[in-house]
Amino acid sequence: MIRLALVLCLWAAPLAAQDRLSPEQFLDLVDQSTATFSTFPGRQHVGTEQFLSRSRTVWARANGTCAYGLVTVEEGQVCFDYDDDPPGVRHCWVPFLRDARLFVASTDDLGEVQEVIEISDEPVACTQAPLS
């Protein structure tokens, strides 16, 4: 909860220009679709996530390796647990719209922001099969 408050404080100034989305609204946008993420600012490709359902994903990193993810909603955040991360590692994000563009802000100490640059029906491409 402290991390979420920190992210919100860091983004408080531009909040007037953005609309926070609930995790459910975010999942409505990406369910049964594939979202491509890039850094913001900078627009460097981070990876592509295929939302198999509202609770399961396949994350294809920029290097082509893939992992299955479990999606949960916690305290206004969308959180991901990947099968190749160490136990207890969780990636949580706060989704928001800014100038009609979709973003997610990390709730970790770095406060990384990523932009969803595309939502499509194409499956992810993996050079390594995801772990099951």
PDB file of N, CA and C in Angstrom, residues 15-67:
ATOM      1  N   LEU A  15      -1.901  14.279 -12.629  1.00  0.00           N
ATOM      2  CA  LEU A  15      -3.163  13.549 -12.518  1.00  0.00           C
ATOM      3  C   LEU A  15      -4.318  14.262 -13.198  1.00  0.00           C
ATOM      4  N   ALA A  16      -4.279  15.572 -13.250  1.00  0.00           N
ATOM      5  CA  ALA A  16      -5.363  16.310 -13.900  1.00  0.00           C
ATOM      6  C   ALA A  16      -5.447  15.958 -15.377  1.00  0.00           C
ATOM      7  N   ALA A  17      -4.316  15.591 -15.967  1.00  0.00           N
ATOM      8  CA  ALA A  17      -4.281  15.289 -17.397  1.00  0.00           C
ATOM      9  C   ALA A  17      -4.454  13.799 -17.664  1.00  0.00           C
ATOM     10  N   GLN A  18      -4.686  13.000 -16.630  1.00  0.00           N
ATOM     11  CA  GLN A  18      -4.844  11.571 -16.828  1.00  0.00           C
ATOM     12  C   GLN A  18      -6.035  11.049 -16.039  1.00  0.00           C
ATOM     13  N   ASP A  19      -6.541   9.931 -16.475  1.00  0.00           N
ATOM     14  CA  ASP A  19      -7.671   9.287 -15.825  1.00  0.00           C
ATOM     15  C   ASP A  19      -7.245   7.901 -15.373  1.00  0.00           C
ATOM     16  N   ARG A  20      -7.284   7.684 -14.084  1.00  0.00           N
ATOM     17  CA  ARG A  20      -6.930   6.377 -13.548  1.00  0.00           C
ATOM     18  C   ARG A  20      -8.020   5.381 -13.913  1.00  0.00           C
ATOM     19  N   LEU A  21      -7.596   4.182 -14.293  1.00  0.00           N
ATOM     20  CA  LEU A  21      -8.518   3.092 -14.605  1.00  0.00           C
ATOM     21  C   LEU A  21      -8.493   2.099 -13.459  1.00  0.00           C
ATOM     22  N   SER A  22      -9.613   1.483 -13.204  1.00  0.00           N
ATOM     23  CA  SER A  22      -9.633   0.382 -12.244  1.00  0.00           C
ATOM     24  C   SER A  22      -8.963  -0.821 -12.909  1.00  0.00           C
ATOM     25  N   PRO A  23      -8.464  -1.756 -12.112  1.00  0.00           N
ATOM     26  CA  PRO A  23      -7.915  -2.973 -12.711  1.00  0.00           C
ATOM     27  C   PRO A  23      -8.932  -3.689 -13.603  1.00  0.00           C
ATOM     28  N   GLU A  24     -10.191  -3.679 -13.183  1.00  0.00           N
ATOM     29  CA  GLU A  24     -11.232  -4.326 -13.982  1.00  0.00           C
ATOM     30  C   GLU A  24     -11.398  -3.637 -15.345  1.00  0.00           C
ATOM     31  N   GLN A  25     -11.331  -2.309 -15.373  1.00  0.00           N
ATOM     32  CA  GLN A  25     -11.423  -1.586 -16.640  1.00  0.00           C
ATOM     33  C   GLN A  25     -10.235  -1.932 -17.542  1.00  0.00           C
ATOM     34  N   PHE A  26      -9.047  -2.013 -16.953  1.00  0.00           N
ATOM     35  CA  PHE A  26      -7.860  -2.396 -17.721  1.00  0.00           C
ATOM     36  C   PHE A  26      -8.038  -3.796 -18.298  1.00  0.00           C
ATOM     37  N   LEU A  27      -8.469  -4.733 -17.465  1.00  0.00           N
ATOM     38  CA  LEU A  27      -8.648  -6.105 -17.932  1.00  0.00           C
ATOM     39  C   LEU A  27      -9.737  -6.203 -18.991  1.00  0.00           C
ATOM     40  N   ASP A  28     -10.762  -5.356 -18.906  1.00  0.00           N
ATOM     41  CA  ASP A  28     -11.780  -5.307 -19.958  1.00  0.00           C
ATOM     42  C   ASP A  28     -11.154  -4.947 -21.304  1.00  0.00           C
ATOM     43  N   LEU A  29     -10.161  -4.048 -21.291  1.00  0.00           N
ATOM     44  CA  LEU A  29      -9.514  -3.598 -22.526  1.00  0.00           C
ATOM     45  C   LEU A  29      -8.608  -4.658 -23.141  1.00  0.00           C
ATOM     46  N   VAL A  30      -7.980  -5.491 -22.308  1.00  0.00           N
ATOM     47  CA  VAL A  30      -6.974  -6.422 -22.819  1.00  0.00           C
ATOM     48  C   VAL A  30      -7.397  -7.888 -22.812  1.00  0.00           C
ATOM     49  N   ASP A  31      -8.516  -8.215 -22.189  1.00  0.00           N
ATOM     50  CA  ASP A  31      -8.953  -9.609 -22.085  1.00  0.00           C
ATOM     51  C   ASP A  31      -9.068 -10.246 -23.464  1.00  0.00           C
ATOM     52  N   GLN A  32      -8.505 -11.434 -23.610  1.00  0.00           N
ATOM     53  CA  GLN A  32      -8.516 -12.197 -24.860  1.00  0.00           C
ATOM     54  C   GLN A  32      -7.781 -11.464 -25.983  1.00  0.00           C
ATOM     55  N   SER A  33      -6.859 -10.567 -25.626  1.00  0.00           N
ATOM     56  CA  SER A  33      -6.082  -9.797 -26.598  1.00  0.00           C
ATOM     57  C   SER A  33      -4.608  -9.854 -26.229  1.00  0.00           C
ATOM     58  N   THR A  34      -3.798  -9.250 -27.095  1.00  0.00           N
ATOM     59  CA  THR A  34      -2.361  -9.169 -26.882  1.00  0.00           C
ATOM     60  C   THR A  34      -1.961  -7.707 -26.844  1.00  0.00           C
ATOM     61  N   ALA A  35      -1.292  -7.303 -25.766  1.00  0.00           N
ATOM     62  CA  ALA A  35      -0.879  -5.907 -25.581  1.00  0.00           C
ATOM     63  C   ALA A  35       0.639  -5.802 -25.713  1.00  0.00           C
ATOM     64  N   THR A  36       1.083  -4.800 -26.453  1.00  0.00           N
ATOM     65  CA  THR A  36       2.511  -4.541 -26.635  1.00  0.00           C
ATOM     66  C   THR A  36       2.890  -3.331 -25.793  1.00  0.00           C
ATOM     67  N   PHE A  37       3.947  -3.477 -24.977  1.00  0.00           N
ATOM     68  CA  PHE A  37       4.370  -2.447 -24.035  1.00  0.00           C
ATOM     69  C   PHE A  37       5.711  -1.846 -24.432  1.00  0.00           C
ATOM     70  N   SER A  38       5.838  -0.531 -24.230  1.00  0.00           N
ATOM     71  CA  SER A  38       7.115   0.145 -24.435  1.00  0.00           C
ATOM     72  C   SER A  38       7.383   1.063 -23.256  1.00  0.00           C
ATOM     73  N   THR A  39       8.650   1.426 -23.083  1.00  0.00           N
ATOM     74  CA  THR A  39       9.009   2.340 -22.006  1.00  0.00           C
ATOM     75  C   THR A  39       8.420   3.710 -22.291  1.00  0.00           C
ATOM     76  N   PHE A  40       8.190   4.448 -21.217  1.00  0.00           N
ATOM     77  CA  PHE A  40       7.734   5.831 -21.365  1.00  0.00           C
ATOM     78  C   PHE A  40       8.479   6.679 -20.348  1.00  0.00           C
ATOM     79  N   PRO A  41       9.120   7.734 -20.796  1.00  0.00           N
ATOM     80  CA  PRO A  41       9.306   8.079 -22.210  1.00  0.00           C
ATOM     81  C   PRO A  41      10.361   7.171 -22.853  1.00  0.00           C
ATOM     82  N   GLY A  42      10.551   7.298 -24.108  1.00  0.00           N
ATOM     83  CA  GLY A  42      11.586   6.556 -24.807  1.00  0.00           C
ATOM     84  C   GLY A  42      11.098   5.566 -25.839  1.00  0.00           C
ATOM     85  N   ARG A  43       9.916   4.992 -25.602  1.00  0.00           N
ATOM     86  CA  ARG A  43       9.303   4.044 -26.535  1.00  0.00           C
ATOM     87  C   ARG A  43      10.200   2.886 -26.946  1.00  0.00           C
ATOM     88  N   GLN A  44      10.965   2.357 -25.983  1.00  0.00           N
ATOM     89  CA  GLN A  44      11.740   1.151 -26.260  1.00  0.00           C
ATOM     90  C   GLN A  44      10.877  -0.060 -25.924  1.00  0.00           C
ATOM     91  N   HIS A  45      10.865  -1.022 -26.821  1.00  0.00           N
ATOM     92  CA  HIS A  45      10.049  -2.221 -26.657  1.00  0.00           C
ATOM     93  C   HIS A  45      10.429  -2.958 -25.372  1.00  0.00           C
ATOM     94  N   VAL A  46       9.433  -3.254 -24.533  1.00  0.00           N
ATOM     95  CA  VAL A  46       9.642  -4.000 -23.290  1.00  0.00           C
ATOM     96  C   VAL A  46       9.218  -5.447 -23.485  1.00  0.00           C
ATOM     97  N   GLY A  47       8.041  -5.637 -24.085  1.00  0.00           N
ATOM     98  CA  GLY A  47       7.532  -6.977 -24.298  1.00  0.00           C
ATOM     99  C   GLY A  47       6.087  -6.949 -24.734  1.00  0.00           C
ATOM    100  N   THR A  48       5.546  -8.149 -24.925  1.00  0.00           N
ATOM    101  CA  THR A  48       4.176  -8.313 -25.385  1.00  0.00           C
ATOM    102  C   THR A  48       3.500  -9.341 -24.487  1.00  0.00           C
ATOM    103  N   GLU A  49       2.291  -9.007 -24.044  1.00  0.00           N
ATOM    104  CA  GLU A  49       1.569  -9.894 -23.129  1.00  0.00           C
ATOM    105  C   GLU A  49       0.257 -10.333 -23.766  1.00  0.00           C
ATOM    106  N   GLN A  50       0.107 -11.639 -23.897  1.00  0.00           N
ATOM    107  CA  GLN A  50      -1.136 -12.200 -24.404  1.00  0.00           C
ATOM    108  C   GLN A  50      -2.000 -12.564 -23.207  1.00  0.00           C
ATOM    109  N   PHE A  51      -3.162 -11.934 -23.113  1.00  0.00           N
ATOM    110  CA  PHE A  51      -4.087 -12.182 -22.014  1.00  0.00           C
ATOM    111  C   PHE A  51      -5.002 -13.329 -22.423  1.00  0.00           C
ATOM    112  N   LEU A  52      -4.635 -14.532 -21.990  1.00  0.00           N
ATOM    113  CA  LEU A  52      -5.401 -15.732 -22.323  1.00  0.00           C
ATOM    114  C   LEU A  52      -6.780 -15.681 -21.676  1.00  0.00           C
ATOM    115  N   SER A  53      -6.842 -15.055 -20.514  1.00  0.00           N
ATOM    116  CA  SER A  53      -8.081 -14.839 -19.777  1.00  0.00           C
ATOM    117  C   SER A  53      -7.817 -13.658 -18.839  1.00  0.00           C
ATOM    118  N   ARG A  54      -8.758 -13.373 -17.965  1.00  0.00           N
ATOM    119  CA  ARG A  54      -8.553 -12.285 -17.010  1.00  0.00           C
ATOM    120  C   ARG A  54      -7.575 -12.675 -15.905  1.00  0.00           C
ATOM    121  N   SER A  55      -7.199 -13.961 -15.853  1.00  0.00           N
ATOM    122  CA  SER A  55      -6.299 -14.404 -14.793  1.00  0.00           C
ATOM    123  C   SER A  55      -5.020 -15.088 -15.278  1.00  0.00           C
ATOM    124  N   ARG A  56      -4.883 -15.330 -16.582  1.00  0.00           N
ATOM    125  CA  ARG A  56      -3.687 -16.002 -17.122  1.00  0.00           C
ATOM    126  C   ARG A  56      -3.157 -15.257 -18.335  1.00  0.00           C
ATOM    127  N   THR A  57      -1.814 -15.164 -18.402  1.00  0.00           N
ATOM    128  CA  THR A  57      -1.168 -14.507 -19.538  1.00  0.00           C
ATOM    129  C   THR A  57       0.046 -15.298 -19.988  1.00  0.00           C
ATOM    130  N   VAL A  58       0.536 -14.934 -21.165  1.00  0.00           N
ATOM    131  CA  VAL A  58       1.859 -15.339 -21.619  1.00  0.00           C
ATOM    132  C   VAL A  58       2.608 -14.037 -21.887  1.00  0.00           C
ATOM    133  N   TRP A  59       3.720 -13.841 -21.179  1.00  0.00           N
ATOM    134  CA  TRP A  59       4.540 -12.642 -21.303  1.00  0.00           C
ATOM    135  C   TRP A  59       5.734 -12.975 -22.189  1.00  0.00           C
ATOM    136  N   ALA A  60       5.851 -12.277 -23.313  1.00  0.00           N
ATOM    137  CA  ALA A  60       6.982 -12.433 -24.222  1.00  0.00           C
ATOM    138  C   ALA A  60       7.871 -11.205 -24.067  1.00  0.00           C
ATOM    139  N   ARG A  61       9.029 -11.396 -23.482  1.00  0.00           N
ATOM    140  CA  ARG A  61       9.959 -10.291 -23.262  1.00  0.00           C
ATOM    141  C   ARG A  61      10.563  -9.833 -24.595  1.00  0.00           C
ATOM    142  N   ALA A  62      11.178  -8.678 -24.571  1.00  0.00           N
ATOM    143  CA  ALA A  62      11.802  -8.134 -25.780  1.00  0.00           C
ATOM    144  C   ALA A  62      12.867  -9.083 -26.328  1.00  0.00           C
ATOM    145  N   ASN A  63      13.497  -9.895 -25.456  1.00  0.00           N
ATOM    146  CA  ASN A  63      14.530 -10.830 -25.920  1.00  0.00           C
ATOM    147  C   ASN A  63      13.949 -12.116 -26.489  1.00  0.00           C
ATOM    148  N   GLY A  64      12.608 -12.268 -26.470  1.00  0.00           N
ATOM    149  CA  GLY A  64      11.955 -13.430 -27.065  1.00  0.00           C
ATOM    150  C   GLY A  64      11.642 -14.548 -26.100  1.00  0.00           C
ATOM    151  N   THR A  65      12.162 -14.500 -24.878  1.00  0.00           N
ATOM    152  CA  THR A  65      11.823 -15.536 -23.908  1.00  0.00           C
ATOM    153  C   THR A  65      10.432 -15.269 -23.354  1.00  0.00           C
ATOM    154  N   CYS A  66       9.768 -16.327 -22.942  1.00  0.00           N
ATOM    155  CA  CYS A  66       8.387 -16.207 -22.480  1.00  0.00           C
ATOM    156  C   CYS A  66       8.184 -16.869 -21.124  1.00  0.00           C
ATOM    157  N   ALA A  67       7.123 -16.431 -20.450  1.00  0.00           N
ATOM    158  CA  ALA A  67       6.724 -17.020 -19.176  1.00  0.00           C
ATOM    159  C   ALA A  67       5.214 -16.913 -19.052  1.00  0.00           C
TER     160      ALA A  67
END
